[in-house]
CSV table of C-alpha atoms in Angstrom, one decimal:
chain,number,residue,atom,x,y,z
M,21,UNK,CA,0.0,0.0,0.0
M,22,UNK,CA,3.1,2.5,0.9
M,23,UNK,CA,4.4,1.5,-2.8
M,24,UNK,CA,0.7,2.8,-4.3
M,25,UNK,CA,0.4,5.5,-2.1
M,26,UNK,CA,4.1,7.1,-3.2
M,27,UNK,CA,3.7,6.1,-6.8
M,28,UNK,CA,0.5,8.0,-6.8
M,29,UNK,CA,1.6,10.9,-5.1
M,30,UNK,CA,4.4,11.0,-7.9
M,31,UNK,CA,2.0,11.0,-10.7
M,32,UNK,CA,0.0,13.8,-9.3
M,33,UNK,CA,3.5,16.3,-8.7
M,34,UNK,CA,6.5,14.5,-9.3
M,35,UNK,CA,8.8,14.3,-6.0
M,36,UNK,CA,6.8,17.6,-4.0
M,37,UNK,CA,4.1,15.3,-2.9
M,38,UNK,CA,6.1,12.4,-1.7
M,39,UNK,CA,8.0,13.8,0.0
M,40,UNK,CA,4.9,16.1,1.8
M,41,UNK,CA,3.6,12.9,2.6
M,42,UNK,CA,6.7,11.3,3.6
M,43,UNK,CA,7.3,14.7,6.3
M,44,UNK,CA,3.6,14.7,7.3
M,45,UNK,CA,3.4,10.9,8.5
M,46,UNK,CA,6.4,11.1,10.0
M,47,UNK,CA,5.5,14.1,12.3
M,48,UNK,CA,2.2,12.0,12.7
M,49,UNK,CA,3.9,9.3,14.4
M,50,UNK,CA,5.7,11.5,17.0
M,51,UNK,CA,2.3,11.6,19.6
M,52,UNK,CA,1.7,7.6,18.7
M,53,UNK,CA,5.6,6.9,18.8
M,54,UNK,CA,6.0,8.5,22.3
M,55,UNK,CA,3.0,7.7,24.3
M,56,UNK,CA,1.4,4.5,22.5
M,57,UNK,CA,4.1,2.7,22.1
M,58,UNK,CA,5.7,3.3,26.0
M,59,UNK,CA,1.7,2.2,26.7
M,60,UNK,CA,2.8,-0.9,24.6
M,61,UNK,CA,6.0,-1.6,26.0
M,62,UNK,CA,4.5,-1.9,29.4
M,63,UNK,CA,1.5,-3.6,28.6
M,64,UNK,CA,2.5,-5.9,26.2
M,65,UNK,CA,4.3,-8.9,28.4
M,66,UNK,CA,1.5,-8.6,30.8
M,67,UNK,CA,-0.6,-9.7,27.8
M,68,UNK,CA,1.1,-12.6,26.9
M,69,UNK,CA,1.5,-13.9,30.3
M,70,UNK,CA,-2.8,-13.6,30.5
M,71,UNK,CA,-2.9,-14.8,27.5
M,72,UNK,CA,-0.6,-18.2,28.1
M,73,UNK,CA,-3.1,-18.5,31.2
M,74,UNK,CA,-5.9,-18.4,29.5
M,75,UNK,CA,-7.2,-15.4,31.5
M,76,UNK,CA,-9.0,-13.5,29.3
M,77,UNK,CA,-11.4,-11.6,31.3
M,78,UNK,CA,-8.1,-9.9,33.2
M,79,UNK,CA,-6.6,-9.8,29.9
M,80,UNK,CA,-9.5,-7.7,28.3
M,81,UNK,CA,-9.5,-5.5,31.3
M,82,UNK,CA,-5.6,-4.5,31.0
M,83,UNK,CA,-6.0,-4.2,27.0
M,84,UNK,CA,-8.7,-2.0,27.8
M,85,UNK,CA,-6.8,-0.1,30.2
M,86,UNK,CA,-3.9,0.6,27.9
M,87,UNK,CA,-6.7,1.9,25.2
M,88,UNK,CA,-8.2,3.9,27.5
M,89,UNK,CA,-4.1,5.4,28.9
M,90,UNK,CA,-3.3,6.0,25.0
M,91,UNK,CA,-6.6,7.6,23.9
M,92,UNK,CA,-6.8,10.1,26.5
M,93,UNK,CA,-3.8,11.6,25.4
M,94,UNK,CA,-3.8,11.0,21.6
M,95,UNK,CA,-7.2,12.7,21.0
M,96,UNK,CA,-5.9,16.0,22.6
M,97,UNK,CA,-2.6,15.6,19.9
M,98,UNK,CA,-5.1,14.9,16.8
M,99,UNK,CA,-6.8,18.0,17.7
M,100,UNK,CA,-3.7,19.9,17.9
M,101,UNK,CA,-2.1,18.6,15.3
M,102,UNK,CA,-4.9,19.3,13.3
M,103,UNK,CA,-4.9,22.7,13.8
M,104,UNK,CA,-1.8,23.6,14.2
M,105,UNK,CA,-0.7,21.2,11.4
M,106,UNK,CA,0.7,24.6,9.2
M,107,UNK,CA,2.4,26.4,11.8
M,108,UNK,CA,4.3,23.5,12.6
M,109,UNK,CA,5.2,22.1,9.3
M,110,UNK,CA,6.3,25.9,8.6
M,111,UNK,CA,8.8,26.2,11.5
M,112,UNK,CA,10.2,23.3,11.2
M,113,UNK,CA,10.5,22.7,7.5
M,114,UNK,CA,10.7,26.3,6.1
M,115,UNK,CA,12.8,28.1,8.7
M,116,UNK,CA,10.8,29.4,10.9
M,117,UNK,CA,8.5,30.6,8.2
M,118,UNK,CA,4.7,29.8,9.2
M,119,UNK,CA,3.1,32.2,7.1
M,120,UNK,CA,3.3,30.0,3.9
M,121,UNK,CA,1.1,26.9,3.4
M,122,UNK,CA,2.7,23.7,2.8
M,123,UNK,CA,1.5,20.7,0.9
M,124,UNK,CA,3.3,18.8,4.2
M,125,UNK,CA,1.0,20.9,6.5
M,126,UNK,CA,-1.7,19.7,4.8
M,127,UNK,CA,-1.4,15.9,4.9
M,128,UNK,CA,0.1,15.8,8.6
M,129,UNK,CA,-3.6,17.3,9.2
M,130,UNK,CA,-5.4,14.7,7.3
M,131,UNK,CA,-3.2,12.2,8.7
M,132,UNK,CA,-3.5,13.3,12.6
M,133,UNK,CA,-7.1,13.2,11.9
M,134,UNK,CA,-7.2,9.6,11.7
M,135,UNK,CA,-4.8,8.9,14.7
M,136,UNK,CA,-7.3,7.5,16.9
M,137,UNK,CA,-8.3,4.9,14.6
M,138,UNK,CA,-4.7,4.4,14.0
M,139,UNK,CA,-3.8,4.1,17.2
M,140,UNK,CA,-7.2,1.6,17.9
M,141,UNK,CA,-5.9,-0.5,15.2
M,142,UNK,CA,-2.6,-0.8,16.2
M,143,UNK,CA,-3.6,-1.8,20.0
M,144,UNK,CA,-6.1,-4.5,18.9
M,145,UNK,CA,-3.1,-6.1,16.8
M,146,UNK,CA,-0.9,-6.1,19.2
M,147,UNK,CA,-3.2,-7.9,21.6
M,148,UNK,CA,-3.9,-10.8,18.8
M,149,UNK,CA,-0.2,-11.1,18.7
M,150,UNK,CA,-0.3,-11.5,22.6
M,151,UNK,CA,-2.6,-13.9,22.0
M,152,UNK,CA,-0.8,-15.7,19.1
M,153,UNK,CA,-3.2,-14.8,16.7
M,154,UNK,CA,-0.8,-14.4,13.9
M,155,UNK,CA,-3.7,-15.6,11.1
M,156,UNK,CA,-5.7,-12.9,12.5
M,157,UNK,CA,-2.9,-10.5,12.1
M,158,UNK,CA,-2.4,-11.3,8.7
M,159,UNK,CA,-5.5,-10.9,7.8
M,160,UNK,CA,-6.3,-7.5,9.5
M,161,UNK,CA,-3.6,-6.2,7.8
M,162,UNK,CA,-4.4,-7.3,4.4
M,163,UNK,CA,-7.7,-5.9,4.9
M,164,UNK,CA,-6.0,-2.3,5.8
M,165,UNK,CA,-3.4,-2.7,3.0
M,166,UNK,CA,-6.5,-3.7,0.7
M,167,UNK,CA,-8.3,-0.7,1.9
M,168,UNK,CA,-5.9,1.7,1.4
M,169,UNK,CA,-5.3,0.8,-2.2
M,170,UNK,CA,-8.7,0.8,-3.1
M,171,UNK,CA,-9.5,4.0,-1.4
M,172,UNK,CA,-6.6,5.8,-2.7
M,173,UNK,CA,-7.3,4.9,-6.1
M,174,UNK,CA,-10.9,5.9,-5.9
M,175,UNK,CA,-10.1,9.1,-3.6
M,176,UNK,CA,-6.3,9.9,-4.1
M,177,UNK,CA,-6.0,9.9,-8.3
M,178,UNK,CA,-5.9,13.5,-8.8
M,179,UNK,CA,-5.8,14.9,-4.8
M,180,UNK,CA,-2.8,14.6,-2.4
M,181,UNK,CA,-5.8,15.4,0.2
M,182,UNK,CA,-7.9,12.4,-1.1
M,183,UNK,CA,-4.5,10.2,-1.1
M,184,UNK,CA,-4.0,11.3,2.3
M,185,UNK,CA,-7.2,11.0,3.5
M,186,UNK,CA,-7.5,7.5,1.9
M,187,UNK,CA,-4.9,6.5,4.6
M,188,UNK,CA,-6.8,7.6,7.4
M,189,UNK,CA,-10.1,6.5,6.5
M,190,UNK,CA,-8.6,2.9,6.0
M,191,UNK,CA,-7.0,3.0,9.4
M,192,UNK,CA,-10.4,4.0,11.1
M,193,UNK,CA,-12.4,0.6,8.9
M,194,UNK,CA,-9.6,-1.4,9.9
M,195,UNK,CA,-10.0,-0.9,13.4
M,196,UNK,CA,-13.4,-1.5,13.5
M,197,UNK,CA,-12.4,-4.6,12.3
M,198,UNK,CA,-9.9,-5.6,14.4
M,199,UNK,CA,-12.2,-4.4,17.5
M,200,UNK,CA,-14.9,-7.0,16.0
M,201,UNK,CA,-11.8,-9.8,15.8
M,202,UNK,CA,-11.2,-9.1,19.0
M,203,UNK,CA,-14.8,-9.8,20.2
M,204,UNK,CA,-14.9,-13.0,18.6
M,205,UNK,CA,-12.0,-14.0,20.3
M,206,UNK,CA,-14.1,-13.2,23.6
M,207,UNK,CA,-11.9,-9.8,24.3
M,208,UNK,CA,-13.9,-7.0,24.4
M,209,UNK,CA,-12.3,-3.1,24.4
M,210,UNK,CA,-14.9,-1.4,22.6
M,211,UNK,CA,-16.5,-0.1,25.2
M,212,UNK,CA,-13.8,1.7,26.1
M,213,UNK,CA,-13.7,3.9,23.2
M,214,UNK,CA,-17.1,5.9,25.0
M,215,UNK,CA,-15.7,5.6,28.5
M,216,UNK,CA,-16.1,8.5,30.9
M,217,UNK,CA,-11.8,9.0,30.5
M,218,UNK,CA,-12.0,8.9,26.6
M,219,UNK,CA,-15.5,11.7,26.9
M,220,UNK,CA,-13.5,13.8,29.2
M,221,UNK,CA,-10.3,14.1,27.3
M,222,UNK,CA,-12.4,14.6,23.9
M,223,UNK,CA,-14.2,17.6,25.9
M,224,UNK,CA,-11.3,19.2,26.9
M,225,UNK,CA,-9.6,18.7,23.4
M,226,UNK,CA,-12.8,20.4,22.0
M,227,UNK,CA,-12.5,23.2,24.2
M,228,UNK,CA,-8.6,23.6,23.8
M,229,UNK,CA,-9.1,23.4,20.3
M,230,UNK,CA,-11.6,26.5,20.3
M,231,UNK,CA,-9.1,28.4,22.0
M,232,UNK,CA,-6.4,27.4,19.9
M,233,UNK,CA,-8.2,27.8,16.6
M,234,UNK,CA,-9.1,31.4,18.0
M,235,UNK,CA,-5.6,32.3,18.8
């Protein structure tokens, strides 16, 4: 899917565009790269030991637990990186120059947007690997490779927004998915998603992200 998504992105501007989206989903991964995956790192022997035990109701609880710890901080980052997505790309990619729009700016927005799904996604796969679900696995990510292709052929022919926006949108399916594997394998996180955490920190996001926008 990477290979489809640069090649596209070449055909629409040559190298500009690949390399936008190359700088925006690498700033995109900073929020997920420093909280998820410490979450992860933490979490993810616990998992396996449940898992070897067969204790699944503990092992659903902890698996929600490190959704719930990632979430509450990554929907505040989406929303700033969403907004402040320009800004940032400006200062550091055109020295200290925010007043110019960037094609970069752009698709770190788009991407940031679908971090929660990302970060869903990538949580529910790493608990099928705790479980030794590699079939699973596979799958889910040949459904999110599959996704992606199709959507940024349909979306991302002619638009480095669509292209981009393919990505996310393919993310946020896929994790549906993997949620609904993970409930036939009798672990259940989606709840989780609506906790009273997770409504809080989208509240407060919403309200920083009024004052920010307004700034």
């Amino acid at each position: 899917s990477l290979y489809v998504i640069l090649a596209i992105a070449f055909g629409i501007g040559g190298s500009g565009p690949v390399s936008a989206y190359t700088y925006g989903w690498s700033f995109m991964q900073m929020p997920y790269a420093v909280v998820v995956v410490s979450v992860l790192g933490v979490l993810t022997p616990q998992l396996a030991e449940l898992a070897t035990k067969g204790d699944f109701s503990t092992f659903s609880e902890r698996l929600r637990f490190g959704l719930r710890q990632s979430l509450v901080i990554i929907i505040p980052c989406t929303v700033a990186l969403v907004i402040l997505a320009q800004p940032l790309v400006g200062i550091l990619l055109n020295h200290l120059n925010a007043s110019t729009q960037l094609p970069a700016g752009k698709v770190l927005a788009i991407l940031a947007a679908g971090l929660p799904g990302f970060t869903i996604f990538q949580l529910c796969v790493r608990g099928l690997q705790a479980m030794q679900r590699a079939v699973d696995v596979f799958g889910l990510y040949a459904v999110q490779n599959a996704a992606t292709i199709v959507l940024c052929i349909v979306l991302g022919r002619h638009s480095l927004a669509g292209l981009t926006a393919s990505v996310s949108i393919a993310y946020a399916g896929a994790a549906v998915v993997a949620l609904a594997v993970l409930a036939a394998r009798h672990v259940t996180v989606a709840p989780t998603i609506w906790s009273v955490h997770v409504r809080r920190s989208i509240l407060a996001s919403l309200t920083m992200g009024i004052v920010m926008a307004a700034a």
